[in-house]
Short mmCIF file of C-alpha atoms in Angstrom, two decimals:
data_model
loop_
_atom_site.label_atom_id
_atom_site.label_comp_id
_atom_site.label_asym_id
_atom_site.label_seq_id
_atom_site.Cartn_x
_atom_site.Cartn_y
_atom_site.Cartn_z
CA THR O 1 -37.17 47.41 31.55
CA LYS O 2 -40.03 46.50 29.32
CA ASN O 3 -42.41 48.47 31.52
CA SER O 4 -43.06 52.08 30.73
CA GLY O 5 -41.92 53.25 34.13
CA ALA O 6 -38.62 51.40 34.06
CA SER O 7 -35.35 53.23 33.46
CA ASP O 8 -32.96 52.70 30.58
CA PRO O 9 -30.74 49.63 31.25
CA ASP O 10 -27.66 51.43 29.86
CA ASP O 11 -28.22 54.39 32.21
CA SER O 12 -28.56 52.08 35.22
CA PHE O 13 -25.40 50.24 34.18
CA ILE O 14 -23.42 53.49 33.98
CA LYS O 15 -24.67 54.64 37.41
CA SER O 16 -23.80 51.34 39.04
CA ALA O 17 -20.41 51.10 37.34
CA SER O 18 -19.41 54.59 38.48
CA SER O 19 -19.85 53.59 42.14
CA LEU O 20 -17.58 50.52 41.95
CA PRO O 21 -13.98 50.76 43.19
CA ALA O 22 -11.09 50.58 40.77
CA ILE O 23 -9.94 47.00 40.26
CA LYS O 24 -6.60 46.15 38.78
CA ARG O 25 -6.77 43.60 36.01
CA GLU O 26 -4.17 41.64 34.15
CA ASP O 27 -4.48 43.91 31.09
CA GLU O 28 -3.58 47.02 33.14
CA GLU O 29 -0.28 48.63 33.91
CA GLU O 30 0.53 50.73 36.94
CA ASP O 31 2.77 53.76 36.58
CA ASP O 32 4.93 55.45 39.19
CA GLU O 33 2.11 57.54 40.64
CA GLY O 34 -0.16 54.56 41.10
CA TYR O 35 -2.61 55.31 38.30
CA HIS O 36 -4.00 52.56 36.13
CA SER O 37 -3.71 52.81 32.37
CA HIS O 38 -5.86 50.45 30.34
CA LYS O 39 -4.37 48.84 27.30
CA GLN O 40 -7.67 48.25 25.66
CA ILE O 41 -11.22 48.88 26.79
CA GLN O 42 -14.13 47.45 24.83
CA PHE O 43 -17.53 49.10 25.13
CA SER O 44 -20.87 47.66 24.25
CA GLU O 45 -22.06 48.35 20.72
CA LYS O 46 -25.58 48.86 21.95
CA THR O 47 -27.01 52.26 21.02
CA THR O 48 -29.25 54.08 23.45
CA VAL O 49 -32.41 55.92 22.52
CA HIS O 50 -30.71 59.29 23.02
CA GLU O 51 -27.76 58.35 20.82
CA ARG O 52 -30.06 57.37 18.00
CA GLU O 53 -31.52 60.87 18.07
CA PHE O 54 -28.14 62.47 17.24
CA SER O 55 -27.83 63.23 13.54
CA PRO O 56 -25.98 66.05 11.74
CA LYS O 57 -28.96 66.44 9.42
CA ASP O 58 -31.06 67.71 12.31
CA VAL O 59 -28.71 70.68 12.89
CA LYS O 60 -29.02 73.54 10.41
CA MET O 61 -25.45 74.46 9.49
CA ASP O 62 -24.24 77.19 7.20
CA HIS O 63 -23.15 76.05 3.76
CA TRP O 64 -19.40 75.97 3.30
CA ASP O 65 -17.40 75.28 0.15
CA GLU O 66 -14.05 73.58 0.19
CA PRO O 67 -11.11 75.86 -0.71
CA MET O 68 -10.12 75.80 -4.36
CA GLY O 69 -7.13 73.56 -4.93
CA ALA O 70 -7.46 71.82 -1.56
CA GLY O 71 -6.24 68.25 -1.81
CA THR O 72 -5.23 68.57 -5.46
CA GLN O 73 -1.74 68.28 -6.85
CA ILE O 74 -0.43 69.49 -10.19
CA TYR O 75 2.04 67.19 -11.86
CA ASP O 76 4.38 67.98 -14.72
CA PRO O 77 3.16 66.38 -17.94
CA VAL O 78 5.02 63.39 -19.27
CA ILE O 79 5.41 62.33 -22.88
CA GLN O 80 2.35 60.09 -22.67
CA ASP O 81 0.18 63.02 -21.51
CA ILE O 82 1.38 65.19 -24.39
CA LEU O 83 0.66 62.44 -26.90
CA ASN O 84 -2.82 61.90 -25.45
CA PHE O 85 -3.51 65.62 -25.66
CA ARG O 86 -2.46 65.75 -29.31
CA LYS O 87 -4.62 62.70 -30.02
CA ALA O 88 -7.61 64.36 -28.32
CA LEU O 89 -7.11 67.54 -30.37
CA GLY O 90 -6.97 65.50 -33.53
CA PHE O 91 -10.20 63.78 -32.56
CA MET O 92 -11.87 67.15 -31.89
CA ASN O 93 -10.80 68.50 -35.27
CA SER O 94 -12.14 65.45 -37.09
CA PRO O 95 -15.44 65.59 -39.04
CA TYR O 96 -17.04 63.34 -36.38
CA PRO O 97 -15.95 64.67 -32.96
CA PHE O 98 -19.05 63.20 -31.26
CA SER O 99 -18.73 59.74 -32.91
CA ASP O 100 -20.07 58.51 -36.22
CA SER O 101 -23.56 57.82 -34.87
CA PHE O 102 -23.98 61.48 -33.95
CA GLY O 103 -23.05 62.67 -37.42
CA SER O 104 -20.77 65.28 -38.91
CA PHE O 105 -21.28 69.02 -38.66
CA ASP O 106 -19.54 72.20 -39.75
CA THR O 107 -21.97 74.80 -38.41
CA ARG O 108 -24.12 75.21 -35.35
CA GLU O 109 -27.33 74.57 -37.31
CA GLN O 110 -26.02 71.23 -38.55
CA PHE O 111 -24.97 70.32 -35.03
CA LEU O 112 -28.43 71.08 -33.60
CA GLN O 113 -30.05 69.02 -36.35
CA SER O 114 -27.77 66.08 -35.53
CA ALA O 115 -28.64 66.44 -31.82
CA THR O 116 -32.35 66.42 -32.71
CA ASP O 117 -31.95 63.23 -34.76
CA LEU O 118 -30.14 61.60 -31.85
CA TYR O 119 -32.91 62.56 -29.44
CA LYS O 120 -35.47 61.01 -31.79
CA ARG O 121 -33.57 57.72 -31.76
CA LEU O 122 -33.25 57.78 -27.97
CA HIS O 123 -36.94 58.60 -27.66
CA LYS O 124 -37.76 55.06 -28.74
CA PHE O 125 -36.40 53.74 -25.42
CA ARG O 126 -38.87 55.67 -23.28
CA ALA O 127 -40.81 53.73 -20.67
CA ASP O 128 -44.15 55.38 -21.39
CA ASP O 129 -45.28 55.58 -25.02
CA SER O 130 -47.31 58.70 -24.31
CA SER O 131 -44.35 60.58 -22.78
CA ARG O 132 -42.43 63.11 -24.87
CA HIS O 133 -39.35 62.85 -22.63
CA ILE O 134 -36.68 60.20 -22.24
CA PRO O 135 -35.54 58.74 -18.89
CA PHE O 136 -32.14 59.75 -17.63
CA GLU O 137 -31.20 56.08 -17.28
CA VAL O 138 -31.14 55.82 -21.07
CA LEU O 139 -28.30 58.36 -21.22
CA THR O 140 -26.35 56.74 -18.38
CA VAL O 141 -25.85 53.58 -20.44
CA ILE O 142 -22.59 55.05 -21.75
CA ALA O 143 -21.29 55.10 -18.15
CA TYR O 144 -20.78 51.31 -18.38
CA ASP O 145 -17.47 50.07 -19.70
CA ASP O 146 -16.83 46.90 -21.69
CA ASP O 147 -16.58 44.81 -18.52
CA GLY O 148 -19.94 46.03 -17.21
CA ASN O 149 -18.51 48.31 -14.51
CA PHE O 150 -20.41 51.51 -13.85
CA ASP O 151 -18.49 54.81 -13.72
CA VAL O 152 -20.07 56.99 -11.04
CA GLU O 153 -18.01 60.06 -11.95
CA LYS O 154 -19.23 59.91 -15.53
CA GLU O 155 -22.79 59.71 -14.26
CA LYS O 156 -22.26 62.83 -12.13
CA THR O 157 -20.84 64.66 -15.14
CA MET O 158 -23.83 63.71 -17.27
CA CYS O 159 -26.25 64.71 -14.51
CA LYS O 160 -24.55 68.09 -14.29
CA MET O 161 -24.68 68.44 -18.05
CA PHE O 162 -28.25 67.37 -18.85
CA LYS O 163 -29.82 68.38 -15.48
CA PRO O 164 -32.74 65.93 -15.38
CA CYS O 165 -35.85 66.87 -13.45
CA SER O 166 -35.41 65.82 -9.81
CA LYS O 167 -39.01 64.65 -9.46
CA SER O 168 -39.58 62.58 -12.61
CA ASP O 169 -35.91 61.95 -13.53
CA LEU O 170 -36.71 62.77 -17.15
CA VAL O 171 -34.76 64.76 -19.73
CA THR O 172 -36.84 67.02 -21.94
CA TYR O 173 -36.02 67.84 -25.54
CA GLU O 174 -35.27 71.46 -24.65
CA ASP O 175 -32.83 70.47 -21.89
CA PHE O 176 -31.16 67.91 -24.14
CA LEU O 177 -30.71 70.40 -26.97
CA GLN O 178 -29.44 73.16 -24.67
CA ALA O 179 -26.94 70.76 -23.07
CA CYS O 180 -25.65 69.72 -26.49
CA ASP O 181 -25.46 73.36 -27.60
CA THR O 182 -23.47 74.25 -24.49
CA MET O 183 -21.04 71.46 -25.23
CA TYR O 184 -20.72 72.64 -28.83
CA LYS O 185 -19.84 76.17 -27.68
CA LYS O 186 -17.28 74.86 -25.21
CA LEU O 187 -15.71 72.75 -27.94
CA ARG O 188 -15.42 75.67 -30.36
CA PHE O 189 -14.07 78.05 -27.71
CA PHE O 190 -11.58 75.43 -26.53
CA LEU O 191 -10.24 74.85 -30.03
CA ALA O 192 -10.00 78.61 -30.60
CA ALA O 193 -8.17 79.06 -27.29
CA VAL O 194 -5.72 76.28 -28.12
CA GLU O 195 -5.02 77.77 -31.54
CA ASN O 196 -4.51 81.24 -30.05
CA ALA O 197 -2.24 79.86 -27.32
CA SER O 198 -0.20 78.09 -29.98
CA LYS O 199 0.32 81.38 -31.82
CA ILE O 200 1.41 83.16 -28.64
CA ASP O 201 3.78 80.33 -27.71
CA THR O 202 5.28 80.46 -31.21
CA VAL O 203 6.02 84.18 -30.86
CA LEU O 204 7.54 83.65 -27.41
CA GLU O 205 9.65 80.80 -28.76
CA ARG O 206 10.98 82.99 -31.57
CA THR O 207 11.81 85.78 -29.12
CA ALA O 208 13.67 83.34 -26.89
CA ASN O 209 15.54 82.00 -29.90
CA TYR O 210 16.66 85.51 -30.86
CA PHE O 211 18.18 86.10 -27.40
CA PHE O 212 19.72 82.63 -27.38
CA PHE O 213 21.44 83.01 -30.74
CA PHE O 214 22.60 86.53 -29.82
CA PHE O 215 24.38 85.34 -26.67
CA LEU O 216 25.62 82.27 -28.54
CA ALA O 217 27.21 84.53 -31.16
CA ILE O 218 28.93 86.54 -28.43
CA VAL O 219 30.27 83.37 -26.82
CA LEU O 220 31.55 82.03 -30.14
CA MET O 221 33.25 85.34 -30.96
CA THR O 222 34.93 85.28 -27.56
CA ILE O 223 36.13 81.71 -28.13
CA LEU O 224 37.50 82.66 -31.55
CA ARG O 225 39.37 85.57 -29.91
CA PHE O 226 37.31 88.27 -31.49
CA ASP O 227 36.46 91.25 -29.30
CA PRO O 228 32.65 91.81 -29.42
CA TRP O 229 32.70 94.11 -26.38
CA SER O 230 34.35 97.00 -28.24
CA LEU O 231 31.49 96.97 -30.72
CA LEU O 232 28.95 96.91 -27.90
CA LEU O 233 30.69 99.79 -26.10
CA SER O 234 30.67 101.86 -29.26
CA VAL O 235 26.90 101.66 -29.53
CA SER O 236 26.29 101.89 -25.75
CA SER O 237 25.73 105.67 -25.88
CA LEU O 238 23.14 105.18 -28.60
CA LEU O 239 21.43 102.45 -26.52
CA VAL O 240 21.34 104.73 -23.45
CA SER O 241 19.65 107.51 -25.42
CA PHE O 242 17.09 105.07 -26.79
CA SER O 243 16.46 103.67 -23.32
CA PHE O 244 15.52 107.14 -22.00
CA ALA O 245 13.28 107.80 -25.00
CA LEU O 246 11.55 104.41 -25.19
CA GLY O 247 11.86 103.28 -21.59
CA PRO O 248 8.23 103.84 -20.50
CA SER O 249 6.87 102.32 -23.71
CA ILE O 250 9.12 99.26 -23.40
CA SER O 251 8.18 98.75 -19.74
CA THR O 252 4.50 98.95 -20.63
CA PHE O 253 4.97 96.48 -23.49
CA VAL O 254 6.86 94.06 -21.26
CA GLY O 255 4.09 94.30 -18.65
CA GLY O 256 1.54 93.42 -21.33
CA VAL O 257 3.62 90.47 -22.51
CA LEU O 258 3.88 89.14 -18.96
CA LEU O 259 0.11 89.59 -18.56
CA ILE O 260 -0.61 87.28 -21.50
CA ALA O 261 2.33 84.89 -21.16
CA ASP O 262 2.30 84.43 -17.39
CA ARG O 263 -1.00 85.53 -15.82
CA ARG O 264 -3.35 84.71 -18.72
CA PRO O 265 -6.42 86.23 -17.02
CA TYR O 266 -8.75 85.37 -19.93
CA ASP O 267 -9.17 83.22 -23.02
CA ILE O 268 -11.08 83.69 -26.24
CA GLY O 269 -14.83 83.74 -25.61
CA ASP O 270 -14.64 84.69 -21.92
CA ARG O 271 -16.97 87.34 -20.50
CA ILE O 272 -14.93 89.85 -18.50
CA VAL O 273 -15.43 93.09 -16.59
CA ILE O 274 -12.62 95.65 -16.34
CA ASN O 275 -12.40 97.87 -13.25
CA SER O 276 -9.84 99.98 -11.48
CA PRO O 277 -7.73 98.16 -8.89
CA THR O 278 -8.98 100.52 -6.17
CA SER O 279 -12.64 100.27 -7.20
CA ASP O 280 -15.18 98.47 -5.04
CA ASP O 281 -17.40 97.55 -7.99
CA ALA O 282 -18.13 93.85 -8.36
CA PHE O 283 -19.10 91.90 -11.48
CA GLN O 284 -21.66 94.13 -13.23
CA PRO O 285 -23.68 92.39 -15.97
CA GLY O 286 -24.34 95.66 -17.82
CA ILE O 287 -20.68 96.43 -18.63
CA THR O 288 -19.30 93.07 -19.70
CA TRP O 289 -16.95 92.44 -22.62
CA PHE O 290 -16.32 89.36 -24.73
CA VAL O 291 -12.74 88.46 -25.62
CA GLU O 292 -12.50 88.19 -29.41
CA ASP O 293 -8.74 87.94 -30.02
CA VAL O 294 -5.56 87.91 -27.94
CA ASN O 295 -1.92 88.43 -28.88
CA LEU O 296 1.18 89.73 -27.14
CA SER O 297 0.55 93.37 -28.10
CA TYR O 298 -3.17 93.99 -27.73
CA THR O 299 -6.53 92.36 -26.96
CA THR O 300 -9.67 92.72 -29.04
CA LEU O 301 -12.89 93.00 -27.01
CA ARG O 302 -16.56 93.21 -27.94
CA PHE O 303 -19.01 95.09 -25.74
CA ALA O 304 -21.83 92.71 -24.84
CA ALA O 305 -24.56 95.38 -24.70
CA THR O 306 -23.96 97.01 -28.13
CA ASN O 307 -21.59 94.62 -29.99
CA GLU O 308 -19.01 97.41 -30.29
CA VAL O 309 -15.48 96.16 -30.92
CA ALA O 310 -12.55 97.79 -29.12
CA THR O 311 -8.81 97.16 -29.12
CA ILE O 312 -6.87 97.68 -25.89
CA THR O 313 -3.13 97.31 -25.38
CA ASN O 314 -2.11 94.60 -22.94
CA GLY O 315 0.12 97.04 -21.08
CA SER O 316 -2.87 99.18 -20.08
CA LEU O 317 -4.82 96.07 -19.01
CA ALA O 318 -1.93 94.90 -16.83
CA GLN O 319 -2.62 97.72 -14.34
CA LEU O 320 -6.38 97.03 -14.11
CA ARG O 321 -8.52 94.51 -12.26
CA ILE O 322 -10.07 91.93 -14.56
CA HIS O 323 -13.11 89.88 -13.52
CA ASN O 324 -13.43 86.70 -15.58
CA GLY O 325 -16.99 85.36 -15.51
CA ASN O 326 -16.02 82.07 -17.14
CA ARG O 327 -13.62 81.23 -14.30
CA ASP O 328 -16.04 82.10 -11.53
CA GLN O 329 -17.90 79.61 -9.44
CA ASN O 330 -21.69 79.62 -9.20
CA ALA O 331 -23.06 83.15 -9.47
CA LEU O 332 -24.86 84.69 -6.48
CA VAL O 333 -28.08 86.62 -7.05
CA THR O 334 -29.38 89.07 -4.42
CA VAL O 335 -33.05 90.05 -4.31
CA PRO O 336 -34.21 92.90 -1.98
CA LEU O 337 -37.59 92.28 -0.35
CA PHE O 338 -39.67 94.88 1.50
CA PHE O 339 -42.16 93.66 4.10
CA ARG O 340 -44.65 95.67 6.04
CA VAL O 341 -43.59 96.73 9.48
CA THR O 342 -46.57 94.86 10.92
CA THR O 343 -45.50 91.53 9.37
CA THR O 344 -44.95 88.87 12.03
CA HIS O 345 -42.02 86.50 12.18
CA GLU O 346 -44.29 83.52 11.44
CA GLU O 347 -45.50 85.15 8.22
CA VAL O 348 -41.95 85.86 7.13
CA MET O 349 -40.89 82.25 7.80
CA GLN O 350 -43.89 80.91 5.89
CA PHE O 351 -42.88 83.08 2.95
CA TYR O 352 -39.28 81.84 3.26
CA HIS O 353 -40.35 78.18 3.18
CA THR O 354 -42.44 78.88 0.07
CA VAL O 355 -39.46 80.45 -1.69
CA GLU O 356 -37.26 77.56 -0.56
CA ALA O 357 -39.71 75.10 -2.12
CA PHE O 358 -39.63 77.14 -5.34
CA ILE O 359 -35.81 76.99 -5.39
CA ASN O 360 -35.82 73.21 -4.84
CA GLU O 361 -38.35 72.67 -7.62
CA ASN O 362 -36.30 74.75 -10.07
CA ASP O 363 -33.05 72.91 -9.44
CA GLN O 364 -32.09 73.34 -13.08
CA ALA O 365 -31.63 77.06 -12.45
CA TRP O 366 -30.93 77.45 -8.73
CA LYS O 367 -28.65 75.54 -6.40
CA ARG O 368 -29.44 76.71 -2.87
CA ILE O 369 -30.33 79.72 -0.71
CA LYS O 370 -27.21 81.28 0.75
CA PHE O 371 -28.97 83.49 3.31
CA PHE O 372 -32.21 85.29 4.11
CA ARG O 373 -31.79 88.04 6.68
CA THR O 374 -32.98 91.43 7.81
CA GLU O 375 -31.07 94.24 6.15
CA SER O 376 -32.70 97.43 7.45
CA LEU O 377 -35.75 98.74 9.28
CA ASN O 378 -37.57 102.03 8.63
CA THR O 379 -40.58 102.70 10.80
CA ALA O 380 -41.17 106.14 9.26
CA LEU O 381 -41.84 104.64 5.84
CA GLY O 382 -43.29 101.46 7.33
CA TYR O 383 -41.12 98.70 5.87
CA ILE O 384 -38.62 96.01 6.86
CA GLU O 385 -36.01 95.24 4.23
CA TYR O 386 -34.82 91.65 3.82
CA ARG O 387 -32.09 90.36 1.54
CA LEU O 388 -32.48 87.02 -0.23
CA ARG O 389 -29.28 85.67 -1.75
CA VAL O 390 -29.51 82.59 -3.96
CA GLU O 391 -26.75 80.59 -5.65
CA HIS O 392 -27.21 79.92 -9.35
CA VAL O 393 -26.08 76.75 -11.11
CA HIS O 394 -24.12 78.71 -13.74
CA SER O 395 -21.21 81.11 -13.51
CA HIS O 396 -21.29 84.74 -14.63
CA GLN O 397 -20.40 83.58 -18.13
CA ALA O 398 -24.12 82.81 -18.58
CA THR O 399 -25.22 86.29 -17.49
CA PRO O 400 -28.31 86.53 -19.78
CA LYS O 401 -29.68 83.24 -18.47
CA ILE O 402 -28.98 84.32 -14.88
CA MET O 403 -30.83 87.61 -15.37
CA ILE O 404 -33.86 85.78 -16.81
CA HIS O 405 -33.98 83.41 -13.83
CA LYS O 406 -33.53 86.34 -11.46
CA GLY O 407 -36.55 88.08 -13.00
CA GLU O 408 -38.64 84.93 -12.58
CA LEU O 409 -37.60 84.68 -8.93
CA MET O 410 -38.42 88.34 -8.28
CA ARG O 411 -41.86 87.97 -9.88
CA PHE O 412 -42.55 84.86 -7.80
CA CYS O 413 -41.53 86.61 -4.57
CA LEU O 414 -43.66 89.66 -5.38
CA HIS O 415 -46.67 87.46 -6.23
CA GLU O 416 -46.37 85.57 -2.93
CA MET O 417 -45.97 88.77 -0.91
CA LEU O 418 -49.02 90.37 -2.54
CA LYS O 419 -51.04 87.21 -2.03
CA ARG O 420 -50.15 87.17 1.67
CA ASP O 421 -50.66 90.96 1.96
CA ILE O 422 -47.21 91.50 3.47
CA HIS O 423 -45.63 93.58 0.70
CA ALA O 424 -44.71 97.14 1.68
CA ILE O 425 -45.34 99.82 -0.96
CA ILE O 426 -42.75 102.49 -0.21
CA SER O 427 -43.90 106.03 -0.88
CA HIS O 428 -41.55 108.87 -1.69
CA SER O 429 -39.91 110.82 1.08
CA PRO O 430 -41.91 113.90 2.16
CA ILE O 431 -40.56 117.09 0.58
CA ASP O 432 -41.16 120.63 1.84
CA LEU O 433 -40.90 123.50 -0.63
CA TYR O 434 -40.74 126.99 0.79
CA ILE O 435 -39.75 130.44 -0.49
CA GLU O 436 -36.75 132.09 1.03
CA LYS O 437 -36.62 135.74 1.92
CA GLY O 438 -35.81 137.94 -1.04
CA GLN O 439 -37.29 139.92 -3.86
CA GLY O 440 -39.78 137.77 -5.75
CA ILE O 441 -39.18 134.13 -6.50
CA GLN O 442 -35.47 134.02 -7.12
CA ASP O 443 -34.07 131.25 -4.95
CA ILE O 444 -35.99 128.16 -3.98
CA GLU O 445 -34.43 125.65 -1.58
CA THR O 446 -35.58 122.06 -1.58
CA ASP O 447 -35.12 120.57 1.86
CA LEU O 448 -35.52 116.82 2.26
CA THR O 449 -36.99 116.09 5.67
CA MET O 450 -35.30 112.65 5.81
CA ASP O 451 -31.84 114.22 6.27
CA GLY O 452 -31.21 114.03 2.56
CA PRO O 453 -29.02 116.32 0.43
CA LYS O 454 -30.06 119.89 -0.23
CA LYS O 455 -30.41 121.20 -3.75
CA LYS O 456 -30.98 124.78 -4.87
CA VAL O 457 -32.83 125.89 -7.98
CA SER O 458 -32.18 129.50 -9.00
CA SER O 459 -33.68 131.98 -11.47
CA LEU O 460 -37.16 130.48 -11.66
CA PRO O 461 -39.96 132.32 -13.50
CA LYS O 462 -42.13 134.56 -11.35
CA ASP O 463 -45.33 132.85 -12.42
CA ALA O 464 -44.15 129.47 -11.04
CA VAL O 465 -46.62 127.81 -8.67
CA PHE O 466 -45.43 125.44 -5.94
CA LYS O 467 -47.41 123.08 -3.75
CA GLN O 468 -46.47 121.49 -0.49
CA TYR O 469 -46.37 117.70 -0.51
CA HIS O 470 -46.60 115.52 2.59
#
């Protein structure tokens, strides 16, 4: 078998073994029909050349995310969990929530200054004296416990937070400061959400206490042989009249209370979009609102585009569809690309590989390419439309950052297409203007030759001059 013309020894063994008759062994059992059933068969661990070529990495599979909540279980909290939560809240409200070495802070400016001082101290541990960045290994020191064991999950969390460069494995000052600023915002929003939830729970507790003491009073009066039902029947007619007058308002108020107490579709600081339940509109960055305050009666929102503040009752929001950008997964960005009709498949694939390399290099902004496919074809205008959909590392809560990265991606794609001379410049559809029969220029009909809509312009001045465009 060492010769080049010899066959594979495993293949020859299989061929020769298939021609042998069945032999009953001591480790076999024979059933009623005479078939042999092996108790245990041991195969050779030798791997053939063809088997070594099988690898799932060689097959291009579509990306698939695990379902949310798959394999996770929610347990009821015990007393120890509640005590730990209260201890964590007390630590967050302390003057030194990020340890004494980080420093105290009351405002965002003080926090950023403390983060800068920390980066200066960590900068002393850089490997290269001429480098302005610190290695990521310096930050992963806190992943070791007192016994010297390394926590891999903590390392993954830090890698997701600081996003070191994949090539050099370095953390720049800008990335470090932005990561700390993001953590500061999450801390403030979390404390505000906890405080607001505490207020709502207090109101719900008081309401429950009112109903409890009311029914308790009725039970006690019944035990003491007082008749509370005659008093209730005397005011029943008044209650019925009030129910007809305030029924719709009460039902709307109860729907709003259930929205906040049960569904809780948003928290303070979330970026949301409000649409009709029957609307097909998705998350639109231009019409987003920030949640400023929440209570059982109404919600205070701030329009992200103009900073206008609006107050909306929770009952009216209960009937609408609310998109919460903070609870989304990674945002998807779609970029339309127009190629010339004469562009070959090889040129398109070369362009795709260039964009893929750009996405991999900018892993701090982009995660992966979801798809790149042909969307439409128009030979009359001479273009082929492709759709490029890319997954961003952030959710829709970071809409301004996503839009900036989308603009950079669009400029890169346009630059590569112009450099390769494959970009299609779409001209306007040809329009024919003609004068209908009538006295003078009274009615002009604009007919779009591409089966477009027809529009009429009436009562035009007689001295109007029209040209025919092709």
